[in-house]
Amino acid sequence: MVRSKYQSVLDLGESLNIENGDVKEENGVLKVTGTAKTQYEKNLLWDAIKAAGGDNPSDIMADIQVADTSVYARHTVKSGETLGKIAKHYYGDAMKYKDIFAANNDILKNPDLIHPDQELIIPNL
């Protein structure tokens, strides 16, 4: 029963390709382990856990590691995106585009010129 409550979390973990993922149910508690690629993906999983179980759920124990702690996320630019839109998505603040630009100054020379399929580092702030 607890597994079905958190099925959206398990589905998200699968779509994110969480490595070494394992799910067990013991005494009414769902135990979830695995490794997310970045902190952003780990945060997505925790947001999904809270959405399903509340801010402090007692029926799930999750131990999610992060494979790459050097960045917050990696983002592949899509057509129509700007650094401001990307910053808003990851940080909730479009003005953080300056931090993304600074983290990618090896491939970006102008914050107003990004191109589809460029892979950007979204830095830890």
XYZ file of C-alpha atoms in Angstrom:
125
model
C 0.000 0.000 0.000
C 2.799 2.440 0.886
C 4.467 1.593 -2.424
C 1.417 2.765 -4.377
C 1.362 6.005 -2.344
C 4.891 6.796 -3.563
C 4.565 5.360 -7.074
C 5.049 8.857 -8.560
C 8.427 9.053 -6.775
C 9.454 5.651 -8.112
C 8.357 6.639 -11.622
C 10.359 9.870 -11.378
C 13.418 7.931 -10.218
C 13.078 5.672 -13.224
C 12.704 8.589 -15.643
C 15.806 10.247 -14.137
C 17.753 6.996 -14.540
C 18.718 6.870 -10.871
C 21.730 4.584 -10.580
C 21.876 1.658 -8.157
C 18.231 2.224 -7.306
C 16.638 -0.118 -4.813
C 13.181 -0.120 -3.286
C 12.076 -2.316 -0.368
C 9.001 -2.280 1.795
C 9.527 -3.311 5.416
C 6.954 -3.023 8.203
C 4.919 -0.444 6.296
C 7.964 1.716 5.509
C 9.254 2.149 1.987
C 13.058 2.167 1.846
C 14.479 3.835 -1.250
C 18.151 4.146 -2.165
C 20.034 5.245 -5.247
C 22.318 7.812 -6.808
C 21.081 10.879 -8.676
C 23.302 12.505 -11.287
C 23.110 15.977 -9.683
C 21.785 17.791 -6.623
C 18.951 19.195 -8.760
C 17.720 15.679 -9.544
C 17.978 14.714 -5.865
C 15.901 17.787 -5.000
C 13.284 16.769 -7.579
C 12.980 13.394 -5.850
C 12.630 14.975 -2.415
C 9.977 17.368 -3.744
C 8.058 14.361 -5.094
C 8.395 12.553 -1.743
C 7.008 15.602 0.090
C 4.183 15.982 -2.442
C 3.112 12.387 -1.804
C 3.818 12.106 1.917
C 3.905 15.610 3.381
C 6.823 17.614 4.720
C 7.946 14.991 7.244
C 6.720 11.577 6.089
C 7.268 8.648 8.461
C 6.386 5.892 5.983
C 9.380 6.383 3.682
C 13.127 6.384 4.231
C 15.192 7.648 1.330
C 18.955 7.629 1.004
C 19.699 9.408 -2.260
C 23.347 10.088 -3.067
C 24.647 12.538 -5.697
C 27.133 11.363 -8.332
C 28.393 14.825 -9.379
C 28.559 17.322 -6.523
C 30.678 19.762 -8.542
C 27.558 21.208 -10.218
C 23.935 21.802 -9.255
C 22.752 20.533 -12.656
C 23.646 20.198 -16.297
C 21.262 21.711 -18.809
C 20.954 21.213 -22.556
C 19.665 24.430 -24.145
C 16.387 24.169 -26.026
C 15.164 26.486 -28.760
C 13.723 29.724 -27.365
C 15.461 29.544 -23.998
C 17.439 32.365 -22.443
C 19.856 32.302 -19.537
C 17.219 34.193 -17.555
C 14.576 31.513 -18.199
C 17.049 28.794 -17.320
C 18.035 30.588 -14.092
C 14.350 31.025 -13.182
C 13.783 27.301 -13.704
C 16.672 26.133 -11.507
C 16.915 28.899 -8.919
C 13.553 30.665 -9.030
C 15.374 33.919 -9.853
C 16.019 35.045 -13.438
C 18.785 37.403 -12.280
C 20.929 34.392 -11.362
C 21.624 34.143 -15.116
C 24.895 35.957 -14.314
C 26.040 32.966 -12.236
C 25.221 30.559 -15.063
C 27.037 32.790 -17.554
C 30.114 32.973 -15.309
C 30.160 29.187 -14.890
C 30.091 28.735 -18.664
C 32.403 31.516 -19.858
C 34.525 28.894 -21.599
C 31.708 28.323 -24.145
C 29.650 31.520 -23.782
C 31.034 34.906 -24.782
C 27.768 36.873 -24.528
C 24.898 36.125 -22.087
C 22.386 37.005 -24.809
C 23.753 34.415 -27.248
C 23.068 30.806 -26.387
C 22.231 28.095 -28.868
C 20.129 24.918 -28.816
C 22.030 21.784 -27.828
C 24.728 23.631 -25.861
C 25.289 21.873 -22.559
C 25.506 24.377 -19.716
C 26.751 23.911 -16.187
C 24.254 25.117 -13.599
C 26.552 25.962 -10.671
C 26.014 25.294 -6.995
C 25.081 28.563 -5.337
